[in-house]
Short mmCIF file of C-alpha atoms and ligand atoms in Angstrom, two decimals:
data_model
loop_
_atom_site.label_atom_id
_atom_site.label_comp_id
_atom_site.label_asym_id
_atom_site.label_seq_id
_atom_site.Cartn_x
_atom_site.Cartn_y
_atom_site.Cartn_z
CA UNK P 1 0.00 -0.28 -0.07
CA UNK P 2 0.96 3.01 -1.05
CA UNK P 3 1.24 5.53 3.14
CA UNK P 4 -0.47 8.56 2.46
CA UNK P 5 2.13 10.94 4.30
CA UNK P 6 4.95 9.74 0.84
CA UNK P 7 2.20 10.88 -1.00
CA UNK P 8 1.89 13.96 1.03
CA UNK P 9 5.51 14.88 1.19
CA UNK P 10 5.68 14.43 -3.01
CA UNK P 11 3.43 16.61 -4.03
CA UNK P 12 4.57 19.21 -1.75
CA UNK P 13 7.93 20.38 -3.46
CA UNK P 14 7.47 19.35 -7.33
CA UNK P 15 4.18 19.45 -9.66
CA UNK P 16 3.19 17.06 -11.26
CA UNK P 17 2.46 16.78 -15.03
CA UNK P 18 0.04 13.85 -16.51
CA UNK P 19 -0.22 12.28 -19.60
CA UNK P 20 -2.59 9.63 -20.76
CA UNK P 21 -2.55 7.04 -23.73
CA UNK P 22 -5.00 5.02 -24.01
CA UNK P 23 -6.03 2.04 -26.66
CA UNK P 24 -9.27 0.39 -27.24
CA UNK P 25 -10.88 -2.44 -29.39
CA UNK P 26 -13.66 -0.78 -31.40
CA UNK P 27 -16.43 -3.94 -31.52
CA UNK P 28 -16.89 -4.22 -35.05
CA UNK P 29 -18.09 -7.36 -36.38
CA UNK P 30 -14.56 -8.24 -38.40
CA UNK P 31 -11.10 -7.28 -38.34
CA UNK P 32 -9.59 -3.10 -39.36
CA UNK P 33 -8.44 -4.37 -42.84
CA UNK P 34 -9.50 -8.20 -43.84
CA UNK P 35 -12.87 -9.93 -43.09
CA UNK P 36 -12.34 -11.86 -40.07
CA UNK P 37 -14.86 -11.43 -37.08
CA UNK P 38 -13.69 -9.95 -34.36
CA UNK P 39 -15.83 -12.25 -31.33
CA UNK P 40 -13.59 -12.72 -28.07
CA UNK P 41 -12.92 -16.24 -26.06
CA UNK P 42 -12.77 -18.38 -29.62
CA UNK P 43 -10.35 -21.03 -30.10
CA UNK P 44 -6.44 -20.25 -31.33
CA UNK P 45 -6.12 -19.39 -34.91
CA UNK P 46 -9.28 -20.07 -35.87
CA UNK P 47 -9.77 -15.96 -36.43
CA UNK P 48 -6.83 -16.07 -39.20
CA UNK P 49 -6.34 -15.70 -42.50
CA UNK P 50 -3.55 -14.40 -44.72
CA UNK P 51 -3.90 -10.95 -44.59
CA UNK P 52 -4.21 -10.32 -41.04
CA UNK P 53 -0.88 -13.21 -40.82
CA UNK P 54 1.34 -11.28 -43.60
CA UNK P 55 1.40 -13.66 -46.15
CA UNK P 56 3.46 -12.91 -49.52
CA UNK P 57 0.99 -11.11 -51.99
CA UNK P 58 -2.22 -10.74 -49.75
CA UNK P 59 -4.37 -7.23 -49.10
CA UNK P 60 -5.94 -5.38 -46.95
CA UNK P 61 -9.11 -3.08 -47.46
CA UNK P 62 -10.49 -0.34 -44.24
CA UNK P 63 -13.09 -1.31 -42.63
CA UNK P 64 -15.17 1.63 -43.21
CA UNK P 65 -17.83 0.46 -39.95
CA UNK P 66 -13.93 1.64 -38.18
CA UNK P 67 -13.12 5.13 -39.87
CA UNK P 68 -17.02 5.47 -38.60
CA UNK P 69 -16.24 4.60 -34.83
CA UNK P 70 -13.33 7.24 -34.60
CA UNK P 71 -15.50 9.98 -36.20
CA UNK P 72 -17.78 9.42 -33.22
CA UNK P 73 -15.67 8.71 -31.43
CA UNK P 74 -13.37 12.22 -32.26
CA UNK P 75 -16.49 14.08 -32.57
CA UNK P 76 -17.43 13.13 -29.47
CA UNK P 77 -13.66 14.80 -27.78
CA UNK P 78 -14.36 18.07 -30.02
CA UNK P 79 -11.94 16.80 -32.09
CA UNK P 80 -11.46 17.73 -35.58
CA UNK P 81 -11.69 15.69 -37.91
CA UNK P 82 -8.47 16.06 -40.38
CA UNK P 83 -10.02 15.85 -44.34
CA UNK P 84 -7.42 13.09 -45.89
CA UNK P 85 -5.07 10.89 -43.48
CA UNK P 86 -2.93 8.20 -43.74
CA UNK P 87 -2.11 4.36 -42.77
CA UNK P 88 2.40 4.79 -41.75
CA UNK P 89 3.74 1.38 -41.40
CA UNK P 90 5.29 0.75 -37.48
CA UNK P 91 8.30 -1.60 -38.70
CA UNK P 92 9.80 -3.77 -35.71
CA UNK P 93 9.80 -7.64 -35.01
CA UNK P 94 8.50 -8.98 -32.93
CA UNK P 95 6.35 -13.03 -32.76
CA UNK P 96 2.91 -11.42 -32.04
CA UNK P 97 2.94 -9.07 -34.76
CA UNK P 98 3.08 -11.55 -37.67
CA UNK P 99 3.18 -9.22 -40.68
CA UNK P 100 7.24 -7.06 -38.63
CA UNK P 101 4.74 -3.94 -39.49
CA UNK P 102 1.95 -2.30 -36.99
CA UNK P 103 -0.05 -0.30 -39.35
CA UNK P 104 -0.87 2.33 -37.53
CA UNK P 105 -1.47 6.41 -37.52
CA UNK P 106 1.91 7.93 -37.55
CA UNK P 107 2.15 11.80 -37.99
CA UNK P 108 -1.63 12.19 -39.92
CA UNK P 109 -3.90 10.89 -37.30
CA UNK P 110 -7.87 11.14 -38.28
CA UNK P 111 -9.57 13.61 -35.18
CA UNK P 112 -6.89 15.91 -33.67
CA UNK P 113 -6.97 19.22 -31.03
CA UNK P 114 -10.38 17.67 -29.23
CA UNK P 115 -11.20 17.64 -24.86
CA UNK P 116 -12.79 15.95 -22.45
CA UNK P 117 -13.97 17.59 -19.73
CA UNK P 118 -14.09 15.46 -16.18
CA UNK P 119 -15.02 16.20 -12.52
CA UNK P 120 -13.05 14.86 -9.56
CA UNK P 121 -15.07 14.54 -6.17
CA UNK P 122 -12.85 16.84 -2.90
CA UNK P 123 -13.60 17.52 0.35
CA UNK P 124 -14.30 20.87 -0.70
CA UNK P 125 -17.00 19.68 -3.94
CA UNK P 126 -16.05 18.99 -7.26
CA UNK P 127 -14.13 20.43 -9.19
CA UNK P 128 -13.67 20.91 -13.36
CA UNK P 129 -10.90 19.77 -15.23
CA UNK P 130 -10.60 20.30 -19.04
CA UNK P 131 -7.92 17.30 -20.06
CA UNK P 132 -6.96 18.81 -23.66
CA UNK P 133 -6.58 15.81 -26.03
CA UNK P 134 -3.82 15.41 -28.83
CA UNK P 135 -5.20 12.30 -31.61
CA UNK P 136 -7.26 9.80 -31.73
CA UNK P 137 -6.09 7.45 -34.58
CA UNK P 138 -6.73 3.73 -36.21
CA UNK P 139 -4.52 0.69 -35.45
CA UNK P 140 -4.18 -3.08 -35.31
CA UNK P 141 -3.78 -4.84 -32.53
CA UNK P 142 -1.74 -7.04 -32.53
CA UNK P 143 -1.00 -11.11 -31.25
CA UNK P 144 -1.34 -12.71 -27.44
CA UNK P 145 1.68 -14.34 -26.42
CA UNK P 146 0.99 -16.86 -24.31
CA UNK P 147 4.70 -17.84 -22.00
CA UNK P 148 4.08 -21.99 -20.29
CA UNK P 149 6.15 -23.47 -18.07
CA UNK P 150 7.69 -21.22 -15.81
CA UNK P 151 6.08 -19.72 -12.34
CA UNK P 152 5.08 -16.79 -13.26
CA UNK P 153 3.91 -16.98 -16.45
CA UNK P 154 5.99 -14.31 -17.83
CA UNK P 155 9.02 -15.02 -20.46
CA UNK P 156 11.66 -15.02 -18.16
CA UNK P 157 11.60 -18.85 -17.38
CA UNK P 158 8.90 -19.42 -19.33
CA UNK P 159 9.88 -23.74 -21.11
CA UNK P 160 7.88 -22.18 -25.11
CA UNK P 161 5.07 -19.51 -26.12
CA UNK P 162 2.44 -19.97 -27.76
CA UNK P 163 1.04 -17.62 -30.18
CA UNK P 164 -2.52 -16.65 -30.88
CA UNK P 165 -3.29 -14.57 -33.96
CA UNK P 166 -6.72 -13.88 -33.62
CA UNK P 167 -6.47 -10.62 -31.67
CA UNK P 168 -3.64 -9.38 -35.18
CA UNK P 169 -5.58 -6.87 -36.87
CA UNK P 170 -8.52 -6.13 -34.17
CA UNK P 171 -9.45 -2.60 -34.85
CA UNK P 172 -7.83 -0.12 -32.12
CA UNK P 173 -8.07 3.54 -31.77
CA UNK P 174 -5.55 5.29 -29.24
CA UNK P 175 -6.71 8.84 -27.47
CA UNK P 176 -3.77 10.52 -26.49
CA UNK P 177 -4.02 13.32 -24.33
CA UNK P 178 -1.75 16.96 -24.31
CA UNK P 179 0.36 17.62 -21.53
CA UNK P 180 -2.39 18.29 -18.35
CA UNK P 181 -0.85 20.81 -15.73
CA UNK P 182 -2.41 22.19 -12.87
CA UNK P 183 -3.71 19.03 -11.31
CA UNK P 184 -1.72 18.88 -8.05
CA UNK P 185 -2.48 16.67 -5.33
CA UNK P 186 -5.14 15.53 -7.47
CA UNK P 187 -4.03 14.03 -10.89
CA UNK P 188 -4.02 10.11 -9.12
CA UNK P 189 -8.23 11.39 -9.58
CA UNK P 190 -8.14 13.33 -12.40
CA UNK P 191 -6.56 10.25 -14.49
CA UNK P 192 -8.91 7.60 -12.61
CA UNK P 193 -11.86 10.14 -13.48
CA UNK P 194 -10.57 11.07 -17.33
CA UNK P 195 -10.19 7.19 -18.26
CA UNK P 196 -13.54 6.67 -17.13
CA UNK P 197 -15.17 9.41 -18.70
CA UNK P 198 -13.61 8.22 -22.46
CA UNK P 199 -15.21 4.55 -20.97
CA UNK P 200 -18.97 5.99 -20.78
CA UNK P 201 -18.56 7.98 -23.53
CA UNK P 202 -17.55 5.18 -25.57
CA UNK P 203 -19.95 2.79 -23.76
CA UNK P 204 -23.04 5.90 -24.89
CA UNK P 205 -21.53 5.90 -28.81
CA UNK P 206 -21.79 1.96 -28.42
CA UNK P 207 -17.80 1.67 -30.19
CA UNK P 208 -16.39 -0.09 -27.81
CA UNK P 209 -17.22 -3.13 -25.26
CA UNK P 210 -14.72 -1.48 -23.56
CA UNK P 211 -14.58 -4.48 -20.95
CA UNK P 212 -11.14 -3.61 -18.68
CA UNK P 213 -10.61 -7.06 -17.77
CA UNK P 214 -10.60 -8.33 -21.40
CA UNK P 215 -8.58 -6.63 -22.47
CA UNK P 216 -10.37 -3.80 -25.14
CA UNK P 217 -9.37 -0.67 -22.97
CA UNK P 218 -5.87 -1.00 -22.01
CA UNK P 219 -3.83 2.42 -19.95
CA UNK P 220 -0.12 3.19 -20.86
CA UNK P 221 0.54 6.70 -17.81
CA UNK P 222 2.87 9.10 -18.89
CA UNK P 223 3.88 11.04 -15.49
CA UNK P 224 6.87 13.89 -14.57
CA UNK P 225 7.13 16.48 -11.75
CA UNK P 226 9.06 19.54 -11.49
CA UNK P 227 9.78 21.85 -8.75
CA UNK P 228 7.90 24.52 -8.97
CA UNK P 229 8.11 27.43 -12.04
CA UNK P 230 11.05 24.79 -13.03
CA UNK P 231 9.66 23.42 -17.15
CA UNK P 232 8.46 20.25 -17.10
CA UNK P 233 10.15 17.34 -16.08
CA UNK P 234 10.97 13.94 -17.42
CA UNK P 235 8.45 11.61 -17.85
CA UNK P 236 7.83 7.91 -17.56
CA UNK P 237 5.41 5.93 -19.38
CA UNK P 238 3.96 3.06 -17.76
CA UNK P 239 2.58 0.49 -19.71
CA UNK P 240 -0.95 -1.54 -19.88
CA UNK P 241 -2.86 -0.69 -16.47
CA UNK P 242 -5.91 -2.41 -16.92
CA UNK P 243 -7.81 -1.47 -14.56
CA UNK P 244 -9.53 2.08 -13.36
CA UNK P 245 -8.55 1.15 -9.88
CA UNK P 246 -4.13 0.66 -11.24
CA UNK P 247 -4.83 4.32 -13.45
CA UNK P 248 -5.10 6.30 -9.82
CA UNK P 249 -2.79 3.88 -8.04
CA UNK P 250 0.34 4.49 -10.94
CA UNK P 251 0.10 7.31 -11.94
CA UNK P 252 0.22 8.21 -7.46
CA UNK P 253 2.84 5.67 -7.03
CA UNK P 254 4.65 7.51 -9.52
CA UNK P 255 4.54 10.46 -8.09
CA UNK P 256 5.79 8.83 -4.62
CA UNK P 257 8.76 7.32 -6.93
CA UNK P 258 9.49 10.14 -8.42
CA UNK P 259 10.11 12.38 -6.37
CA UNK P 260 12.05 9.84 -3.92
CA UNK P 261 14.40 10.20 -6.73
CA UNK P 262 14.82 13.80 -7.16
CA UNK P 263 14.91 14.90 -3.22
CA UNK P 264 17.18 12.44 -2.69
CA UNK P 265 19.62 15.12 -6.10
CA UNK P 266 19.36 11.15 -8.34
CA UNK P 267 17.25 12.27 -12.21
CA UNK P 268 14.76 10.39 -13.72
CA UNK P 269 15.12 8.90 -16.92
CA UNK P 270 12.50 8.47 -19.46
CA UNK P 271 11.87 4.60 -19.99
CA UNK P 272 9.00 2.42 -20.24
CA UNK P 273 7.58 0.73 -16.77
CA UNK P 274 5.66 -1.93 -16.33
CA UNK P 275 2.62 -1.58 -13.70
CA UNK P 276 2.63 -4.35 -10.96
CA UNK P 277 -2.02 -5.09 -10.17
CA UNK P 278 -0.56 -7.17 -7.05
CA UNK P 279 1.62 -4.73 -5.01
CA UNK P 280 0.62 -1.48 -7.07
CA UNK P 281 4.18 -0.81 -7.50
CA UNK P 282 6.36 -0.57 -10.98
CA UNK P 283 9.18 -1.88 -12.36
CA UNK P 284 11.68 -0.27 -14.96
CA UNK P 285 11.41 -1.89 -18.74
CA UNK P 286 12.87 -0.53 -21.95
CA UNK P 287 14.87 2.19 -21.55
CA UNK P 288 13.89 5.76 -23.45
CA UNK P 289 16.99 7.91 -24.18
CA UNK P 290 17.53 6.56 -27.09
CA UNK P 291 14.34 6.87 -29.36
CA UNK P 292 13.66 3.68 -30.82
CA UNK P 293 13.47 3.57 -35.01
CA UNK P 294 10.30 2.16 -36.36
CA UNK P 295 10.64 3.53 -39.21
CA UNK P 296 7.65 4.84 -40.25
CA UNK P 297 6.61 5.63 -43.20
CA UNK P 298 3.05 5.86 -45.19
CA UNK P 299 1.45 2.26 -46.14
CA UNK P 300 1.65 1.82 -49.35
CA UNK P 301 -0.97 -0.75 -50.08
CA UNK P 302 -4.38 1.56 -48.40
CA UNK P 303 -5.80 3.81 -50.04
CA UNK P 304 -5.79 7.63 -47.34
CA UNK P 305 -9.08 7.80 -45.93
CA UNK P 306 -10.75 11.02 -46.52
CA UNK P 307 -14.19 11.45 -45.04
CA UNK P 308 -16.42 14.33 -46.65
CA UNK P 309 -18.36 17.17 -44.56
CA UNK P 310 -21.32 15.26 -45.71
CA UNK P 311 -20.38 11.94 -44.33
CA UNK P 312 -19.41 13.35 -41.25
CA UNK P 313 -22.35 15.95 -40.32
CA UNK P 314 -24.17 11.90 -40.84
CA UNK P 315 -21.53 10.56 -38.59
CA UNK P 316 -22.39 13.52 -36.52
CA UNK P 317 -26.36 13.29 -36.64
CA UNK P 318 -25.50 9.45 -35.27
CA UNK P 319 -24.65 10.47 -32.16
CA UNK P 320 -26.34 9.87 -28.71
CA UNK P 321 -27.11 12.48 -25.55
CA UNK P 322 -23.10 12.42 -24.24
CA UNK P 323 -22.49 11.34 -20.53
CA UNK P 324 -22.02 14.71 -19.45
CA UNK P 325 -25.41 16.38 -21.03
CA UNK P 326 -27.28 13.05 -19.28
CA UNK P 327 -25.98 13.90 -16.31
CA UNK P 328 -26.44 17.33 -16.47
CA UNK P 329 -30.34 16.98 -17.18
CA UNK P 330 -31.34 14.38 -14.44
CA UNK P 331 -29.42 16.10 -12.29
CA UNK P 332 -31.54 19.38 -13.32
CA UNK P 333 -34.66 15.85 -13.09
CA UNK P 334 -33.84 15.18 -9.87
CA UNK P 335 -33.18 18.15 -7.91
CA UNK P 336 -30.24 17.31 -6.90
CA UNK P 337 -26.94 19.53 -6.30
CA UNK P 338 -23.78 18.42 -7.97
CA UNK P 339 -22.05 16.61 -4.97
CA UNK P 340 -25.39 14.26 -4.87
CA UNK P 341 -25.01 13.33 -8.67
CA UNK P 342 -21.70 12.94 -8.33
CA UNK P 343 -21.98 10.29 -5.39
CA UNK P 344 -24.42 8.24 -8.10
CA UNK P 345 -21.92 8.23 -10.28
CA UNK P 346 -19.58 7.55 -8.33
CA UNK P 347 -21.31 4.77 -6.61
CA UNK P 348 -21.85 3.48 -10.07
CA UNK P 349 -25.51 3.87 -10.33
CA UNK P 350 -26.01 5.63 -12.76
CA UNK P 351 -28.29 4.19 -15.14
CA UNK P 352 -29.95 1.81 -12.21
CA UNK P 353 -30.85 4.97 -10.07
CA UNK P 354 -32.47 6.46 -13.93
CA UNK P 355 -34.06 3.04 -14.55
CA UNK P 356 -35.92 3.67 -10.54
CA UNK P 357 -36.90 6.30 -11.01
CA UNK P 358 -38.57 6.39 -14.76
CA UNK P 359 -40.38 3.45 -13.20
CA UNK P 360 -41.56 6.06 -10.66
CA UNK P 361 -39.73 5.70 -7.64
CA UNK P 362 -39.18 9.21 -5.71
CA UNK P 363 -35.52 10.39 -6.24
CA UNK P 364 -34.26 10.71 -3.46
CA UNK P 365 -35.52 7.64 -2.31
CA UNK P 366 -34.04 5.67 -5.90
CA UNK P 367 -30.77 7.00 -4.61
CA UNK P 368 -30.70 6.47 -0.76
CA UNK P 369 -30.90 2.99 -1.17
CA UNK P 370 -28.54 2.67 -4.63
CA UNK P 371 -25.37 4.43 -3.17
CA UNK P 372 -26.45 2.52 0.02
CA UNK P 373 -27.52 -0.51 1.26
CA UNK P 374 -28.45 -1.65 -2.37
CA UNK P 375 -24.45 -0.88 -3.01
CA UNK P 376 -23.17 -2.23 -0.08
CA UNK P 377 -25.24 -5.84 -1.19
CA UNK P 378 -23.36 -5.32 -4.56
CA UNK P 379 -20.09 -5.28 -2.95
CA UNK P 380 -20.25 -7.66 -0.50
CA UNK P 381 -21.54 -10.28 -3.18
CA UNK P 382 -18.99 -9.70 -5.37
CA UNK P 383 -21.83 -8.00 -8.03
CA UNK P 384 -22.37 -5.18 -10.45
CA UNK P 385 -24.81 -2.89 -9.19
CA UNK P 386 -26.58 -4.51 -12.57
CA UNK P 387 -27.04 -7.83 -11.35
CA UNK P 388 -28.58 -7.09 -7.48
CA UNK P 389 -32.02 -7.98 -8.64
CA UNK P 390 -34.24 -5.82 -7.40
CA UNK P 391 -36.99 -4.09 -9.29
CA UNK P 392 -38.13 -0.43 -9.13
CA UNK P 393 -41.63 -1.90 -8.16
CA UNK P 394 -39.75 -3.17 -4.82
CA UNK P 395 -38.22 0.33 -4.04
CA UNK P 396 -41.99 1.57 -5.00
CA UNK P 397 -43.51 -0.70 -2.63
CA UNK P 398 -41.31 -0.93 0.14
CA UNK P 399 -41.19 3.07 -0.01
CA UNK P 400 -44.79 3.29 0.39
CA UNK P 401 -44.39 0.38 3.73
CA UNK P 402 -42.01 3.15 4.82
CA UNK P 403 -43.99 6.08 4.32
CA UNK P 404 -47.36 4.46 6.02
CA UNK P 405 -44.97 3.77 8.92
CA UNK P 406 -45.39 -0.30 9.11
CA UNK P 407 -41.36 -0.34 7.80
CA UNK P 408 -38.40 1.30 8.59
CA UNK P 409 -35.09 1.80 6.96
CA UNK P 410 -33.44 -0.85 9.05
CA UNK P 411 -35.97 -3.18 8.57
CA UNK P 412 -36.17 -2.01 4.89
CA UNK P 413 -32.68 -3.15 4.55
CA UNK P 414 -33.24 -6.30 5.21
CA UNK P 415 -36.43 -7.02 2.91
CA UNK P 416 -34.30 -5.59 0.55
CA UNK P 417 -31.12 -8.08 1.68
CA UNK P 418 -33.80 -11.40 1.80
CA UNK P 419 -34.55 -9.32 -2.37
CA UNK P 420 -31.23 -10.34 -3.21
CA UNK P 421 -31.24 -14.00 -1.50
CA UNK P 422 -33.97 -14.48 -3.87
CA UNK P 423 -36.39 -14.98 -0.69
CA UNK P 424 -38.89 -13.65 -2.90
CA UNK P 425 -41.21 -10.74 -3.09
CA UNK P 426 -41.80 -7.43 -0.77
CA UNK P 427 -44.72 -8.10 1.21
CA UNK P 428 -43.40 -12.10 0.70
CA UNK P 429 -39.93 -11.44 2.49
CA UNK P 430 -41.84 -9.09 4.98
CA UNK P 431 -44.85 -11.58 6.29
CA UNK P 432 -42.13 -14.61 6.13
CA UNK P 433 -39.67 -12.50 8.28
CA UNK P 434 -41.96 -11.47 10.10
CA UNK P 435 -40.74 -7.70 10.18
CA UNK P 436 -43.11 -4.79 10.84
CA UNK P 437 -42.73 -1.89 13.39
CA UNK P 438 -44.00 -2.81 16.30
CA UNK P 439 -46.13 0.85 16.51
CA UNK P 440 -48.46 -1.30 19.82
CA UNK P 441 -47.84 1.32 22.55
CA UNK P 442 -48.81 -0.68 24.99
CA UNK P 443 -45.91 -3.32 24.07
CA UNK P 444 -43.56 -0.19 23.77
CA UNK P 445 -44.01 1.49 27.30
CA UNK P 446 -43.40 -2.23 28.04
CA UNK P 447 -39.79 -2.48 26.66
CA UNK P 448 -39.34 1.23 27.89
CA UNK P 449 -39.77 -0.18 31.57
CA UNK P 450 -37.57 -2.64 30.64
CA UNK P 451 -35.14 -0.55 29.62
CA UNK P 452 -35.02 1.88 33.02
CA UNK P 453 -35.60 -0.34 35.33
CA UNK P 454 -31.59 -2.04 33.34
CA UNK P 455 -30.78 1.67 33.46
CA UNK P 456 -32.13 3.61 36.40
CA UNK P 457 -28.93 5.95 36.57
CA UNK P 458 -29.89 7.07 33.31
CA UNK P 459 -33.63 6.98 34.21
CA UNK P 460 -32.20 9.46 36.96
CA UNK P 461 -30.91 11.72 34.76
CA UNK P 462 -32.78 12.05 32.52
CA UNK P 463 -35.58 13.20 35.37
CA UNK P 464 -33.15 15.67 35.53
CA UNK P 465 -33.53 17.71 32.54
CA UNK P 466 -30.66 15.46 30.69
CA UNK P 467 -32.56 14.71 27.65
CA UNK P 468 -29.76 13.65 25.75
CA UNK P 469 -29.10 10.63 27.94
CA UNK P 470 -32.64 9.83 26.24
CA UNK P 471 -30.59 7.57 23.45
CA UNK P 472 -29.21 5.31 26.19
CA UNK P 473 -32.61 4.01 26.54
CA UNK P 474 -34.44 4.65 23.44
CA UNK P 475 -30.79 2.32 21.66
CA UNK P 476 -31.96 -0.42 24.44
CA UNK P 477 -35.75 -0.21 23.14
CA UNK P 478 -34.54 -0.69 19.68
CA UNK P 479 -32.67 -3.10 19.89
CA UNK P 480 -34.95 -4.95 22.34
CA UNK P 481 -38.16 -5.24 19.76
CA UNK P 482 -34.87 -6.07 16.78
CA UNK P 483 -35.43 -2.72 15.49
CA UNK P 484 -39.23 -3.29 14.77
CA UNK P 485 -39.92 0.07 16.76
CA UNK P 486 -39.92 3.77 15.45
CA UNK P 487 -37.32 5.51 17.27
CA UNK P 488 -39.04 8.98 17.05
CA UNK P 489 -42.29 7.49 18.73
CA UNK P 490 -39.89 5.63 21.00
CA UNK P 491 -38.67 8.44 22.46
CA UNK P 492 -41.55 10.32 22.43
CA UNK P 493 -43.01 7.90 24.11
CA UNK P 494 -40.44 7.38 27.04
CA UNK P 495 -40.27 11.62 27.59
CA UNK P 496 -44.12 11.61 27.50
CA UNK P 497 -43.40 8.46 30.52
CA UNK P 498 -40.81 10.47 32.78
CA UNK P 499 -42.90 13.41 32.64
CA UNK P 500 -40.08 15.79 30.69
CA UNK P 501 -40.08 17.68 27.25
CA UNK P 502 -37.53 18.92 25.09
P1 ADP Y 601 5.70 7.97 -27.07
O1 ADP Y 601 4.52 7.48 -28.29
O2 ADP Y 601 6.27 8.26 -26.59
O3 ADP Y 601 4.61 7.86 -25.94
P2 ADP Y 601 2.87 10.01 -27.57
O4 ADP Y 601 2.86 11.38 -27.63
O5 ADP Y 601 2.39 8.48 -27.75
O6 ADP Y 601 4.83 9.80 -26.93
O7 ADP Y 601 2.33 9.99 -25.64
C1 ADP Y 601 3.23 11.25 -25.20
C2 ADP Y 601 2.37 11.37 -24.08
O8 ADP Y 601 3.09 11.53 -22.43
C3 ADP Y 601 1.31 11.89 -24.46
O9 ADP Y 601 0.27 11.74 -23.56
C4 ADP Y 601 1.36 13.37 -23.76
O10 ADP Y 601 0.50 14.98 -23.50
C5 ADP Y 601 2.70 12.87 -22.67
N1 ADP Y 601 3.27 13.67 -21.69
C6 ADP Y 601 4.63 14.47 -23.15
N2 ADP Y 601 5.12 15.15 -21.94
C7 ADP Y 601 5.45 14.99 -20.94
C8 ADP Y 601 5.71 15.50 -19.37
N3 ADP Y 601 6.64 15.92 -19.61
N4 ADP Y 601 4.94 14.92 -18.44
C9 ADP Y 601 3.85 13.75 -18.35
N5 ADP Y 601 3.42 13.77 -19.97
C10 ADP Y 601 3.94 13.76 -20.95
MG1 MG Y 602 3.45 6.37 -26.01
ZN1 ZN Y 603 -8.21 -11.32 -41.13
#
């Protein structure tokens, strides 16, 4: 674990600059330059052809759907779509890449100069940052190597390696930010908020299924530090950071590491680093001191991509309501503060709350249950929120029972627990578990008398005018009735019994 003090010390002495490169697999039916399927999970090397295997004489053709997805993404990121651009060959050898070059875009990306606004929740309220986008370009994915026979699954210590080319040629887009400055101590959270927003944007556009655990969204995290007033420092690039949480952790741990090096008089070398999910730390990879020479040149086998204005307008018209606008609209419709909305977003409950409200549940109640009890149930059981089997109908029924006084929040939590267990519907669970608020005054008075007898000193205090002490008796009564009493009612009866007023 990173210690907060090491981080605080680092950030007190240095200003961080961050930059994110995000690779996303597009969810087109076929690959970038051939008609092979992109379906995930097929047997190794069953989705390949001469083009994606790089066999001599094969000719690639650009996938129109991939270009459309890239343009839509560029538009959603407020980019300029260039009228003409080409693919380039990036030459290097690696066994996961059968052609010995990757077809990518180099100095002629399809989309340039955009931005994405993100919000970070802080103790002082939400803060907004504009992350500027340098470029969005198209490229193809490589195959996948599996290193077998070793203990770690890494190439070191392996007996042999297997290669699966099903992924070779799957369309990727790479989204590169400009250096992000001025985030200070919030840098790790800004990085995470940016990738989260990007993911939500792509989901809304339907251009990718953005499943980080399947590797369809991968981030490289660039970090540098400088003393206030100095020029930017040398950056490191932490590769393949594969979860939202890791994006935050990778930035945080790199800030700590670089501050350590710089504070003790060392210097940062420009290098790639590898992030380890288990330790939350990174280890050095390739040094970039001598920049690799990929001998980029324009891809001679592919036509340039030249989207005309009419096509771009057509694609612009297909953009759905984007997440930021949707949030603003919902916030207004629900009449809640930005911070309250942010708490829903942070709990990953926006869709659930929206569905509940659409199903007739009061927005405040929907928010309370989905960010509270239902969120807790999901994390306790390692479920996605979407997989908690609570419907708007369930919430509406629970709320009406609470409103009529026959359930309280504590009992309602048990009802939701029961629904998550598959014990039936609300009324069935209330009956089967015997959940009902005890509203019979005589039963409550009996419990109050018992509690007073058990704590005579407290009883004396209350009689003497110390009404604050009443909480202890109310608590004892709530316990005795297993939470099935209305606490306000118990308090009222108790004070009446002792003849004191608030
Ligand atoms: P490369 O392929 O060498 O990684 P890119 O241009 O694709 O280069 O990406 C570099 C990333 O690093 C960009 O997101 C850029 O904004 C970011 N970056 C550039 N300079 C710095 C710096 N001094 N500190 C942090 N990030 C930086
Ligand atoms: Mg890079
Ligand atoms: Zn193919």
